[in-house]
Amino acid sequence: MPEGHTVHRLAAIHEERFAGRPVRVSSPQGRFAQEARLVDGRVLERADAYGKHLLHFYDVDLAVHVHLGIYGVFEEEKTPMDPPRGQVRMRMVGAEFGTDLRGPTRCEVVDHAAVDRLRARLGPDPLRAEADPERAWRRIARSRAPIGGLLMDQSVVAGVGNVYRAEVLFRQGIDPMRPGRSLSAAEWDALWADLVSLMAVGVTAGGIVVVRDEHDHGDPAYAKGKPRTYVYRRAGSPCRVCGTTVLRTEMQGRNLFWCPHCQS
DNA sequence: GCCTTATGTTCAC
DNA sequence: TGAACCTAAGGCT
């Protein structure tokens, strides 16, 4: 379930469980075996996340860079760990905990210069304290591209994926097709502030939760507190706020969901 | 069991 | 624009 919140959550867990002590790093599957040797047995100094990119910094000029892509998943486990099941790209084992990485789009050892280059091509990340939303606004304010596409562009905003894209635009009542430059500064400020709070909830909750209480219309399923969305993957169903049928289209190869009444 | 889908990115054409 | 990557879950039979 990898949007930015997932990766930031992982970084926090890995930092807490592994930082400050040596870890064993291996590749049961083999595809990461050569690179794993470069950091195996070294001290993991810290773990951090930039957008959807996870970094494990070691006590040398090296870091493990992981991008989960659409399938990737970490499985956290107490030691002693069970034998690897299936295709485990990277196994990292510390004193009390270990973790298995499966199906990432990227898992590589890089130096700090490469980390700097990575950061340089990412827009502000709503989950990072030092993020500067003005940097994203400068891109958006002069772009003819639809805001629905701009939000998914990691060089504009880092960490937003298909769910947060759809949900934040719904919550802000913004038509995904509107050109970036048609947004007002006030609309952008509100959108950014909403991303910051929504994604922070995602990190603590361990999942995407965006439905606001004032839109609870007494649906028992909602009362149970199940994680749910307003429009994502709800095409053909009535909008939770106005009842209009939620629509779906494709934008840049990804499914886009929106309510034509609330977002016009 | 088989088929579809997926919260993502990169590369080839 | 489309394929490839590569894994898991859910719906269907």
PDB file of C-alpha atoms (C1' of nucleotides) in Angstrom:
ATOM      1  CA  MET A   1       0.000   0.000   0.000  1.00  0.00           C
ATOM      2  CA  PRO A   2       2.705   2.397  -0.897  1.00  0.00           C
ATOM      3  CA  GLU A   3       2.051   6.101  -0.978  1.00  0.00           C
ATOM      4  CA  GLY A   4       4.260   8.458   0.998  1.00  0.00           C
ATOM      5  CA  HIS A   5       2.632   7.687   4.334  1.00  0.00           C
ATOM      6  CA  THR A   6       3.588   3.997   4.071  1.00  0.00           C
ATOM      7  CA  VAL A   7       7.216   4.804   3.389  1.00  0.00           C
ATOM      8  CA  HIS A   8       7.485   7.365   6.192  1.00  0.00           C
ATOM      9  CA  ARG A   9       5.953   4.878   8.586  1.00  0.00           C
ATOM     10  CA  LEU A  10       8.502   2.268   7.554  1.00  0.00           C
ATOM     11  CA  ALA A  11      11.355   4.742   7.992  1.00  0.00           C
ATOM     12  CA  ALA A  12      10.212   5.480  11.546  1.00  0.00           C
ATOM     13  CA  ILE A  13       9.873   1.804  12.426  1.00  0.00           C
ATOM     14  CA  HIS A  14      13.240   0.904  10.920  1.00  0.00           C
ATOM     15  CA  GLU A  15      14.971   3.814  12.634  1.00  0.00           C
ATOM     16  CA  GLU A  16      13.533   2.785  15.993  1.00  0.00           C
ATOM     17  CA  ARG A  17      14.266  -0.903  15.612  1.00  0.00           C
ATOM     18  CA  PHE A  18      17.589  -0.965  13.823  1.00  0.00           C
ATOM     19  CA  ALA A  19      19.430   2.350  14.148  1.00  0.00           C
ATOM     20  CA  GLY A  20      22.637   2.545  16.162  1.00  0.00           C
ATOM     21  CA  ARG A  21      23.607  -1.100  15.877  1.00  0.00           C
ATOM     22  CA  PRO A  22      25.029  -3.412  13.262  1.00  0.00           C
ATOM     23  CA  VAL A  23      22.580  -5.263  11.038  1.00  0.00           C
ATOM     24  CA  ARG A  24      22.922  -8.290   8.838  1.00  0.00           C
ATOM     25  CA  VAL A  25      21.820  -7.578   5.274  1.00  0.00           C
ATOM     26  CA  SER A  26      21.294 -10.338   2.737  1.00  0.00           C
ATOM     27  CA  SER A  27      19.305 -11.225  -0.350  1.00  0.00           C
ATOM     28  CA  PRO A  28      17.717 -14.670  -0.022  1.00  0.00           C
ATOM     29  CA  GLN A  29      16.395 -14.294  -3.559  1.00  0.00           C
ATOM     30  CA  GLY A  30      19.832 -13.308  -4.854  1.00  0.00           C
ATOM     31  CA  ARG A  31      19.035 -10.250  -6.942  1.00  0.00           C
ATOM     32  CA  PHE A  32      20.439  -7.889  -4.302  1.00  0.00           C
ATOM     33  CA  ALA A  33      23.194 -10.197  -3.063  1.00  0.00           C
ATOM     34  CA  GLN A  34      26.268  -8.370  -4.417  1.00  0.00           C
ATOM     35  CA  GLU A  35      25.131  -4.988  -3.120  1.00  0.00           C
ATOM     36  CA  ALA A  36      24.003  -6.377   0.223  1.00  0.00           C
ATOM     37  CA  ARG A  37      27.608  -7.344   0.950  1.00  0.00           C
ATOM     38  CA  LEU A  38      28.597  -3.672   0.821  1.00  0.00           C
ATOM     39  CA  VAL A  39      26.591  -2.906   3.959  1.00  0.00           C
ATOM     40  CA  ASP A  40      26.206  -6.305   5.645  1.00  0.00           C
ATOM     41  CA  GLY A  41      27.384  -6.170   9.265  1.00  0.00           C
ATOM     42  CA  ARG A  42      27.654  -2.378   9.304  1.00  0.00           C
ATOM     43  CA  VAL A  43      25.897  -0.023  11.691  1.00  0.00           C
ATOM     44  CA  LEU A  44      22.617   1.384  10.397  1.00  0.00           C
ATOM     45  CA  GLU A  45      22.858   5.028  11.415  1.00  0.00           C
ATOM     46  CA  ARG A  46      19.374   6.174  10.483  1.00  0.00           C
ATOM     47  CA  ALA A  47      16.402   5.527   8.251  1.00  0.00           C
ATOM     48  CA  ASP A  48      14.560   8.288   6.456  1.00  0.00           C
ATOM     49  CA  ALA A  49      11.959   8.877   3.752  1.00  0.00           C
ATOM     50  CA  TYR A  50      11.673  11.404   0.937  1.00  0.00           C
ATOM     51  CA  GLY A  51       8.349  11.120  -0.839  1.00  0.00           C
ATOM     52  CA  LYS A  52       8.005   7.447  -1.710  1.00  0.00           C
ATOM     53  CA  HIS A  53      11.723   6.754  -1.386  1.00  0.00           C
ATOM     54  CA  LEU A  54      13.086   4.916   1.656  1.00  0.00           C
ATOM     55  CA  LEU A  55      16.718   5.256   2.666  1.00  0.00           C
ATOM     56  CA  HIS A  56      18.805   3.260   5.130  1.00  0.00           C
ATOM     57  CA  PHE A  57      21.967   5.226   5.902  1.00  0.00           C
ATOM     58  CA  TYR A  58      25.009   3.246   7.015  1.00  0.00           C
ATOM     59  CA  ASP A  59      28.164   4.258   8.890  1.00  0.00           C
ATOM     60  CA  VAL A  60      29.992   4.731   5.596  1.00  0.00           C
ATOM     61  CA  ASP A  61      29.192   6.817   2.530  1.00  0.00           C
ATOM     62  CA  LEU A  62      26.507   4.340   1.555  1.00  0.00           C
ATOM     63  CA  ALA A  63      22.751   4.004   1.815  1.00  0.00           C
ATOM     64  CA  VAL A  64      20.254   1.385   0.729  1.00  0.00           C
ATOM     65  CA  HIS A  65      17.659   3.050  -1.489  1.00  0.00           C
ATOM     66  CA  VAL A  66      14.285   1.330  -1.748  1.00  0.00           C
ATOM     67  CA  HIS A  67      11.280   2.220  -3.865  1.00  0.00           C
ATOM     68  CA  LEU A  68       8.336  -0.087  -3.301  1.00  0.00           C
ATOM     69  CA  GLY A  69       6.684   0.628  -6.631  1.00  0.00           C
ATOM     70  CA  ILE A  70       3.189  -0.772  -6.872  1.00  0.00           C
ATOM     71  CA  TYR A  71       3.855  -4.224  -5.391  1.00  0.00           C
ATOM     72  CA  GLY A  72       6.648  -3.795  -2.910  1.00  0.00           C
ATOM     73  CA  VAL A  73       6.129  -4.650   0.728  1.00  0.00           C
ATOM     74  CA  PHE A  74       8.166  -4.907   3.932  1.00  0.00           C
ATOM     75  CA  GLU A  75       7.259  -7.550   6.446  1.00  0.00           C
ATOM     76  CA  GLU A  76       8.457  -6.861   9.982  1.00  0.00           C
ATOM     77  CA  GLU A  77       9.225  -9.777  12.230  1.00  0.00           C
ATOM     78  CA  LYS A  78      10.741 -10.535  15.624  1.00  0.00           C
ATOM     79  CA  THR A  79      13.984 -12.444  15.782  1.00  0.00           C
ATOM     80  CA  PRO A  80      14.711 -15.201  15.295  1.00  0.00           C
ATOM     81  CA  MET A  81      13.112 -14.851  11.887  1.00  0.00           C
ATOM     82  CA  ASP A  82      11.437 -17.691  10.045  1.00  0.00           C
ATOM     83  CA  PRO A  83      13.173 -18.940   6.905  1.00  0.00           C
ATOM     84  CA  PRO A  84      12.392 -16.683   3.928  1.00  0.00           C
ATOM     85  CA  ARG A  85       9.162 -17.481   2.110  1.00  0.00           C
ATOM     86  CA  GLY A  86       8.926 -16.694  -1.586  1.00  0.00           C
ATOM     87  CA  GLN A  87      11.034 -14.052  -3.268  1.00  0.00           C
ATOM     88  CA  VAL A  88      12.752 -11.991  -0.574  1.00  0.00           C
ATOM     89  CA  ARG A  89      14.878  -9.312  -2.217  1.00  0.00           C
ATOM     90  CA  MET A  90      16.425  -8.005   0.986  1.00  0.00           C
ATOM     91  CA  ARG A  91      16.456  -9.358   4.512  1.00  0.00           C
ATOM     92  CA  MET A  92      17.736  -7.094   7.262  1.00  0.00           C
ATOM     93  CA  VAL A  93      18.214  -8.552  10.718  1.00  0.00           C
ATOM     94  CA  GLY A  94      18.952  -6.628  13.902  1.00  0.00           C
ATOM     95  CA  ALA A  95      19.061  -7.645  17.537  1.00  0.00           C
ATOM     96  CA  GLU A  96      15.370  -7.986  18.295  1.00  0.00           C
ATOM     97  CA  PHE A  97      13.708  -7.456  14.935  1.00  0.00           C
ATOM     98  CA  GLY A  98      14.186  -8.269  11.304  1.00  0.00           C
ATOM     99  CA  THR A  99      12.445  -7.289   8.090  1.00  0.00           C
ATOM    100  CA  ASP A 100      11.880  -8.853   4.673  1.00  0.00           C
ATOM    101  CA  LEU A 101      11.476  -6.808   1.498  1.00  0.00           C
ATOM    102  CA  ARG A 102       9.530  -8.296  -1.409  1.00  0.00           C
ATOM    103  CA  GLY A 103       8.674  -7.021  -4.861  1.00  0.00           C
ATOM    104  CA  PRO A 104      10.250  -3.546  -4.809  1.00  0.00           C
ATOM    105  CA  THR A 105      10.626  -1.632  -8.031  1.00  0.00           C
ATOM    106  CA  ARG A 106      14.039  -0.578  -6.755  1.00  0.00           C
ATOM    107  CA  CYS A 107      16.484  -1.780  -4.133  1.00  0.00           C
ATOM    108  CA  GLU A 108      20.058  -0.593  -4.529  1.00  0.00           C
ATOM    109  CA  VAL A 109      23.115   0.631  -2.652  1.00  0.00           C
ATOM    110  CA  VAL A 110      23.969   4.253  -3.408  1.00  0.00           C
ATOM    111  CA  ASP A 111      26.395   6.883  -2.114  1.00  0.00           C
ATOM    112  CA  HIS A 112      25.363  10.179  -0.549  1.00  0.00           C
ATOM    113  CA  ALA A 113      25.873  12.085  -3.782  1.00  0.00           C
ATOM    114  CA  ALA A 114      23.234   9.881  -5.390  1.00  0.00           C
ATOM    115  CA  VAL A 115      20.913  10.585  -2.466  1.00  0.00           C
ATOM    116  CA  ASP A 116      21.414  14.295  -3.069  1.00  0.00           C
ATOM    117  CA  ARG A 117      20.554  13.881  -6.748  1.00  0.00           C
ATOM    118  CA  LEU A 118      17.443  11.952  -5.790  1.00  0.00           C
ATOM    119  CA  ARG A 119      16.318  14.662  -3.390  1.00  0.00           C
ATOM    120  CA  ALA A 120      17.001  17.337  -5.978  1.00  0.00           C
ATOM    121  CA  ARG A 121      14.489  15.874  -8.392  1.00  0.00           C
ATOM    122  CA  LEU A 122      11.694  15.614  -5.823  1.00  0.00           C
ATOM    123  CA  GLY A 123       9.177  18.311  -5.008  1.00  0.00           C
ATOM    124  CA  PRO A 124       8.255  19.215  -1.426  1.00  0.00           C
ATOM    125  CA  ASP A 125       7.016  16.286   0.662  1.00  0.00           C
ATOM    126  CA  PRO A 126       3.959  17.076   2.827  1.00  0.00           C
ATOM    127  CA  LEU A 127       5.315  14.672   5.450  1.00  0.00           C
ATOM    128  CA  ARG A 128       8.609  16.505   5.927  1.00  0.00           C
ATOM    129  CA  ALA A 129       8.852  19.431   8.323  1.00  0.00           C
ATOM    130  CA  GLU A 130      11.185  21.434   6.086  1.00  0.00           C
ATOM    131  CA  ALA A 131       8.940  21.086   3.014  1.00  0.00           C
ATOM    132  CA  ASP A 132       8.356  24.324   1.137  1.00  0.00           C
ATOM    133  CA  PRO A 133       4.914  24.336  -0.511  1.00  0.00           C
ATOM    134  CA  GLU A 134       5.821  27.517  -2.401  1.00  0.00           C
ATOM    135  CA  ARG A 135       8.207  25.478  -4.521  1.00  0.00           C
ATOM    136  CA  ALA A 136       5.275  23.341  -5.712  1.00  0.00           C
ATOM    137  CA  TRP A 137       3.053  26.388  -6.109  1.00  0.00           C
ATOM    138  CA  ARG A 138       5.527  28.028  -8.475  1.00  0.00           C
ATOM    139  CA  ARG A 139       5.222  25.011 -10.773  1.00  0.00           C
ATOM    140  CA  ILE A 140       1.460  24.703 -10.468  1.00  0.00           C
ATOM    141  CA  ALA A 141       0.667  28.376 -10.877  1.00  0.00           C
ATOM    142  CA  ARG A 142       2.207  28.525 -14.334  1.00  0.00           C
ATOM    143  CA  SER A 143       1.173  25.103 -15.608  1.00  0.00           C
ATOM    144  CA  ARG A 144      -1.496  24.338 -18.178  1.00  0.00           C
ATOM    145  CA  ALA A 145      -1.482  20.678 -17.072  1.00  0.00           C
ATOM    146  CA  PRO A 146      -4.463  19.426 -15.062  1.00  0.00           C
ATOM    147  CA  ILE A 147      -4.049  19.627 -11.296  1.00  0.00           C
ATOM    148  CA  GLY A 148      -4.959  15.938 -11.122  1.00  0.00           C
ATOM    149  CA  GLY A 149      -1.796  15.171 -13.071  1.00  0.00           C
ATOM    150  CA  LEU A 150       0.421  17.717 -11.336  1.00  0.00           C
ATOM    151  CA  LEU A 151      -0.307  16.218  -7.922  1.00  0.00           C
ATOM    152  CA  MET A 152       0.956  12.843  -9.156  1.00  0.00           C
ATOM    153  CA  ASP A 153       4.170  14.347 -10.531  1.00  0.00           C
ATOM    154  CA  GLN A 154       6.810  13.576  -7.904  1.00  0.00           C
ATOM    155  CA  SER A 155       8.903  16.547  -9.007  1.00  0.00           C
ATOM    156  CA  VAL A 156       5.988  18.836  -8.109  1.00  0.00           C
ATOM    157  CA  VAL A 157       4.849  17.179  -4.870  1.00  0.00           C
ATOM    158  CA  ALA A 158       6.636  14.120  -3.455  1.00  0.00           C
ATOM    159  CA  GLY A 159       4.749  11.273  -1.830  1.00  0.00           C
ATOM    160  CA  VAL A 160       1.233  11.802  -3.179  1.00  0.00           C
ATOM    161  CA  GLY A 161      -0.182   8.799  -5.034  1.00  0.00           C
ATOM    162  CA  ASN A 162      -3.414   7.895  -6.754  1.00  0.00           C
ATOM    163  CA  VAL A 163      -5.534   7.673  -3.594  1.00  0.00           C
ATOM    164  CA  TYR A 164      -4.471  10.923  -1.934  1.00  0.00           C
ATOM    165  CA  ARG A 165      -4.652  12.661  -5.308  1.00  0.00           C
ATOM    166  CA  ALA A 166      -8.306  11.730  -5.755  1.00  0.00           C
ATOM    167  CA  GLU A 167      -9.289  12.238  -2.142  1.00  0.00           C
ATOM    168  CA  VAL A 168      -7.664  15.597  -1.515  1.00  0.00           C
ATOM    169  CA  LEU A 169      -9.170  17.036  -4.699  1.00  0.00           C
ATOM    170  CA  PHE A 170     -12.584  15.814  -3.593  1.00  0.00           C
ATOM    171  CA  ARG A 171     -12.207  17.271  -0.130  1.00  0.00           C
ATOM    172  CA  GLN A 172     -11.135  20.586  -1.569  1.00  0.00           C
ATOM    173  CA  GLY A 173     -13.928  20.603  -4.146  1.00  0.00           C
ATOM    174  CA  ILE A 174     -11.497  20.945  -7.028  1.00  0.00           C
ATOM    175  CA  ASP A 175     -12.179  19.507 -10.487  1.00  0.00           C
ATOM    176  CA  PRO A 176      -9.140  17.313 -11.338  1.00  0.00           C
ATOM    177  CA  MET A 177      -9.199  18.583 -14.933  1.00  0.00           C
ATOM    178  CA  ARG A 178      -8.635  22.208 -13.988  1.00  0.00           C
ATOM    179  CA  PRO A 179      -5.303  23.547 -15.219  1.00  0.00           C
ATOM    180  CA  GLY A 180      -2.823  24.186 -12.419  1.00  0.00           C
ATOM    181  CA  ARG A 181      -2.695  27.845 -13.263  1.00  0.00           C
ATOM    182  CA  SER A 182      -6.453  28.246 -12.751  1.00  0.00           C
ATOM    183  CA  LEU A 183      -6.034  27.564  -9.035  1.00  0.00           C
ATOM    184  CA  SER A 184      -5.916  30.494  -6.653  1.00  0.00           C
ATOM    185  CA  ALA A 185      -3.173  30.796  -4.062  1.00  0.00           C
ATOM    186  CA  ALA A 186      -5.816  30.271  -1.382  1.00  0.00           C
ATOM    187  CA  GLU A 187      -6.959  27.043  -3.022  1.00  0.00           C
ATOM    188  CA  TRP A 188      -3.384  25.785  -3.142  1.00  0.00           C
ATOM    189  CA  ASP A 189      -2.742  26.707   0.482  1.00  0.00           C
ATOM    190  CA  ALA A 190      -5.835  24.802   1.584  1.00  0.00           C
ATOM    191  CA  LEU A 191      -4.972  21.818  -0.602  1.00  0.00           C
ATOM    192  CA  TRP A 192      -1.439  21.634   0.789  1.00  0.00           C
ATOM    193  CA  ALA A 193      -2.616  21.995   4.378  1.00  0.00           C
ATOM    194  CA  ASP A 194      -5.084  19.175   3.816  1.00  0.00           C
ATOM    195  CA  LEU A 195      -2.365  16.930   2.359  1.00  0.00           C
ATOM    196  CA  VAL A 196      -0.148  17.615   5.359  1.00  0.00           C
ATOM    197  CA  SER A 197      -2.821  16.602   7.842  1.00  0.00           C
ATOM    198  CA  LEU A 198      -4.259  13.699   5.830  1.00  0.00           C
ATOM    199  CA  MET A 199      -0.888  12.099   5.192  1.00  0.00           C
ATOM    200  CA  ALA A 200       0.156  12.524   8.824  1.00  0.00           C
ATOM    201  CA  VAL A 201      -2.988  10.620   9.805  1.00  0.00           C
ATOM    202  CA  GLY A 202      -1.988   7.970   7.274  1.00  0.00           C
ATOM    203  CA  VAL A 203       1.402   7.523   8.954  1.00  0.00           C
ATOM    204  CA  THR A 204      -0.030   7.088  12.453  1.00  0.00           C
ATOM    205  CA  ALA A 205      -3.041   5.067  11.386  1.00  0.00           C
ATOM    206  CA  GLY A 206      -1.001   2.870   9.069  1.00  0.00           C
ATOM    207  CA  GLY A 207      -3.488   3.426   6.261  1.00  0.00           C
ATOM    208  CA  ILE A 208      -5.358   6.030   4.267  1.00  0.00           C
ATOM    209  CA  VAL A 209      -8.256   7.520   6.248  1.00  0.00           C
ATOM    210  CA  VAL A 210      -9.819  10.613   4.782  1.00  0.00           C
ATOM    211  CA  VAL A 211     -13.553  10.664   5.507  1.00  0.00           C
ATOM    212  CA  ARG A 212     -14.483  13.579   7.731  1.00  0.00           C
ATOM    213  CA  ASP A 213     -17.001  13.311  10.528  1.00  0.00           C
ATOM    214  CA  GLU A 214     -19.264  16.039   9.213  1.00  0.00           C
ATOM    215  CA  HIS A 215     -19.900  13.886   6.167  1.00  0.00           C
ATOM    216  CA  ASP A 216     -20.965  10.859   8.138  1.00  0.00           C
ATOM    217  CA  HIS A 217     -24.553  10.391   7.121  1.00  0.00           C
ATOM    218  CA  GLY A 218     -25.243   7.657   9.604  1.00  0.00           C
ATOM    219  CA  ASP A 219     -23.810   4.833   7.525  1.00  0.00           C
ATOM    220  CA  PRO A 220     -23.182   2.010  10.053  1.00  0.00           C
ATOM    221  CA  ALA A 221     -20.093   0.887   8.200  1.00  0.00           C
ATOM    222  CA  TYR A 222     -18.660   4.342   8.688  1.00  0.00           C
ATOM    223  CA  ALA A 223     -19.524   4.301  12.375  1.00  0.00           C
ATOM    224  CA  LYS A 224     -17.389   1.214  12.739  1.00  0.00           C
ATOM    225  CA  GLY A 225     -14.472   3.380  11.775  1.00  0.00           C
ATOM    226  CA  LYS A 226     -13.410   1.342   8.777  1.00  0.00           C
ATOM    227  CA  PRO A 227     -10.814   3.149   6.698  1.00  0.00           C
ATOM    228  CA  ARG A 228     -12.615   4.583   3.724  1.00  0.00           C
ATOM    229  CA  THR A 229     -12.488   7.042   0.926  1.00  0.00           C
ATOM    230  CA  TYR A 230     -14.860   9.490  -0.715  1.00  0.00           C
ATOM    231  CA  VAL A 231     -14.231   8.715  -4.352  1.00  0.00           C
ATOM    232  CA  TYR A 232     -11.241   6.431  -4.871  1.00  0.00           C
ATOM    233  CA  ARG A 233     -12.409   3.179  -6.498  1.00  0.00           C
ATOM    234  CA  ARG A 234     -16.040   4.187  -6.011  1.00  0.00           C
ATOM    235  CA  ALA A 235     -16.999   4.803  -9.645  1.00  0.00           C
ATOM    236  CA  GLY A 236     -20.697   4.125 -10.226  1.00  0.00           C
ATOM    237  CA  SER A 237     -21.541   4.548  -6.544  1.00  0.00           C
ATOM    238  CA  PRO A 238     -23.309   7.580  -5.118  1.00  0.00           C
ATOM    239  CA  CYS A 239     -21.118  10.368  -3.759  1.00  0.00           C
ATOM    240  CA  ARG A 240     -21.084  10.175   0.032  1.00  0.00           C
ATOM    241  CA  VAL A 241     -21.858  13.877   0.241  1.00  0.00           C
ATOM    242  CA  CYS A 242     -24.327  14.711  -2.559  1.00  0.00           C
ATOM    243  CA  GLY A 243     -25.434  11.359  -3.997  1.00  0.00           C
ATOM    244  CA  THR A 244     -24.276  12.108  -7.547  1.00  0.00           C
ATOM    245  CA  THR A 245     -22.690   9.105  -9.277  1.00  0.00           C
ATOM    246  CA  VAL A 246     -18.932   9.067  -8.850  1.00  0.00           C
ATOM    247  CA  LEU A 247     -17.105   9.034 -12.191  1.00  0.00           C
ATOM    248  CA  ARG A 248     -13.914   7.395 -13.401  1.00  0.00           C
ATOM    249  CA  THR A 249     -11.613   8.236 -16.256  1.00  0.00           C
ATOM    250  CA  GLU A 250      -8.006   7.616 -17.150  1.00  0.00           C
ATOM    251  CA  MET A 251      -5.401  10.287 -16.704  1.00  0.00           C
ATOM    252  CA  GLN A 252      -1.854   9.442 -17.753  1.00  0.00           C
ATOM    253  CA  GLY A 253      -2.575   5.742 -17.536  1.00  0.00           C
ATOM    254  CA  ARG A 254      -4.000   5.838 -14.009  1.00  0.00           C
ATOM    255  CA  ASN A 255      -7.585   5.646 -12.849  1.00  0.00           C
ATOM    256  CA  LEU A 256      -8.939   8.972 -11.707  1.00  0.00           C
ATOM    257  CA  PHE A 257     -12.115   9.200  -9.626  1.00  0.00           C
ATOM    258  CA  TRP A 258     -14.182  12.269  -8.882  1.00  0.00           C
ATOM    259  CA  CYS A 259     -17.650  13.631  -8.131  1.00  0.00           C
ATOM    260  CA  PRO A 260     -18.767  15.926 -10.963  1.00  0.00           C
ATOM    261  CA  HIS A 261     -21.123  17.798  -8.645  1.00  0.00           C
ATOM    262  CA  CYS A 262     -18.896  18.403  -5.622  1.00  0.00           C
ATOM    263  CA  GLN A 263     -15.851  19.065  -7.781  1.00  0.00           C
ATOM    264  CA  SER A 264     -16.940  21.610 -10.356  1.00  0.00           C
TER     265      SER A 264
ATOM    266  C1'  DG B   1      -7.880 -22.497  -9.074  1.00  0.00           C
ATOM    267  C1'  DC B   2      -8.134 -18.655 -12.545  1.00  0.00           C
ATOM    268  C1'  DC B   3      -8.619 -13.921 -13.762  1.00  0.00           C
ATOM    269  C1'  DT B   4      -8.416  -9.093 -12.758  1.00  0.00           C
ATOM    270  C1'  DT B   5      -6.662  -5.365 -10.484  1.00  0.00           C
ATOM    271  C1'  DA B   6      -3.403  -2.494  -7.866  1.00  0.00           C
ATOM    272  C1'  DT B   7      -1.908   3.135  -3.321  1.00  0.00           C
ATOM    273  C1'  DG B   8       4.358   3.183  -9.118  1.00  0.00           C
ATOM    274  C1'  DT B   9       8.211   4.091 -12.096  1.00  0.00           C
ATOM    275  C1'  DT B  10      11.196   3.516 -16.073  1.00  0.00           C
ATOM    276  C1'  DC B  11      12.256   2.544 -20.583  1.00  0.00           C
ATOM    277  C1'  DA B  12      11.497   1.545 -25.525  1.00  0.00           C
ATOM    278  C1'  DC B  13       9.106   2.834 -29.612  1.00  0.00           C
TER     279       DC B  13
ATOM    280  C1'  DT C   1       1.506   5.243 -25.599  1.00  0.00           C
ATOM    281  C1'  DG C   2       2.415   0.883 -24.053  1.00  0.00           C
ATOM    282  C1'  DA C   3       5.144  -2.780 -22.028  1.00  0.00           C
ATOM    283  C1'  DA C   4       7.817  -4.422 -18.365  1.00  0.00           C
ATOM    284  C1'  DC C   5       8.779  -5.059 -13.702  1.00  0.00           C
ATOM    285  C1'  DC C   6       6.871  -8.561 -10.039  1.00  0.00           C
ATOM    286  C1'  DT C   7       3.698  -9.708  -5.847  1.00  0.00           C
ATOM    287  C1'  DA C   8      -0.672 -10.135  -3.346  1.00  0.00           C
ATOM    288  C1'  DA C   9      -5.494  -9.779  -2.717  1.00  0.00           C
ATOM    289  C1'  DG C  10     -10.097 -10.096  -4.072  1.00  0.00           C
ATOM    290  C1'  DG C  11     -13.777 -11.620  -7.097  1.00  0.00           C
ATOM    291  C1'  DC C  12     -15.312 -15.053  -9.679  1.00  0.00           C
ATOM    292  C1'  DT C  13     -15.923 -19.834 -11.057  1.00  0.00           C
TER     293       DT C  13
END
